[in-house]
Amino acid sequence: MRSIAWSSLKAWGVKLMKTKGRRRAIVAVAHKVAVVPHRMWTDGTEFRFGSEAAA
């Protein structure tokens, strides 16, 4: 499903697409989207939305 809304993940993917190509960017974004919930599941941490939570 395509997202019209702009986000930091989408910005990262677009930047990656310009440098590495469309296919590599798609795989990289999919990998990032899969790794984050898996890591949260193994750690037992809760999701915190926003850039201040990453700091």
PDB file of C-alpha atoms in Angstrom, residues 7-38:
ATOM      1  CA  SER A   7       7.371  10.887   6.903  1.00  0.00           C
ATOM      2  CA  SER A   8      11.001  10.529   7.909  1.00  0.00           C
ATOM      3  CA  LEU A   9      10.956   6.921   6.659  1.00  0.00           C
ATOM      4  CA  LYS A  10       9.632   8.011   3.279  1.00  0.00           C
ATOM      5  CA  ALA A  11      12.217  10.808   3.060  1.00  0.00           C
ATOM      6  CA  TRP A  12      14.966   8.303   3.845  1.00  0.00           C
ATOM      7  CA  GLY A  13      13.657   5.927   1.179  1.00  0.00           C
ATOM      8  CA  VAL A  14      13.428   8.639  -1.478  1.00  0.00           C
ATOM      9  CA  LYS A  15      16.965   9.792  -0.726  1.00  0.00           C
ATOM     10  CA  LEU A  16      18.185   6.220  -0.919  1.00  0.00           C
ATOM     11  CA  MET A  17      16.320   5.691  -4.189  1.00  0.00           C
ATOM     12  CA  LYS A  18      18.132   8.632  -5.775  1.00  0.00           C
ATOM     13  CA  THR A  19      21.551   7.244  -4.829  1.00  0.00           C
ATOM     14  CA  LYS A  20      21.139   3.452  -4.904  1.00  0.00           C
ATOM     15  CA  GLY A  21      18.185   2.828  -7.194  1.00  0.00           C
ATOM     16  CA  ARG A  22      14.500   2.028  -6.805  1.00  0.00           C
ATOM     17  CA  ARG A  23      14.753  -1.714  -6.154  1.00  0.00           C
ATOM     18  CA  ARG A  24      17.429  -1.384  -3.488  1.00  0.00           C
ATOM     19  CA  ALA A  25      15.467   1.388  -1.780  1.00  0.00           C
ATOM     20  CA  ILE A  26      12.303  -0.745  -1.710  1.00  0.00           C
ATOM     21  CA  VAL A  27      14.178  -3.636  -0.116  1.00  0.00           C
ATOM     22  CA  ALA A  28      15.917  -1.343   2.387  1.00  0.00           C
ATOM     23  CA  VAL A  29      12.655   0.284   3.505  1.00  0.00           C
ATOM     24  CA  ALA A  30      10.943  -3.109   3.781  1.00  0.00           C
ATOM     25  CA  HIS A  31      13.872  -4.385   5.835  1.00  0.00           C
ATOM     26  CA  LYS A  32      13.717  -1.387   8.168  1.00  0.00           C
ATOM     27  CA  VAL A  33       9.949  -1.773   8.572  1.00  0.00           C
ATOM     28  CA  ALA A  34      10.418  -5.463   9.450  1.00  0.00           C
ATOM     29  CA  VAL A  35      13.413  -5.104  11.777  1.00  0.00           C
ATOM     30  CA  VAL A  36      11.936  -2.418  14.048  1.00  0.00           C
ATOM     31  CA  PRO A  37       8.884  -4.451  15.213  1.00  0.00           C
ATOM     32  CA  HIS A  38      10.991  -7.603  15.496  1.00  0.00           C
TER      33      HIS A  38
END
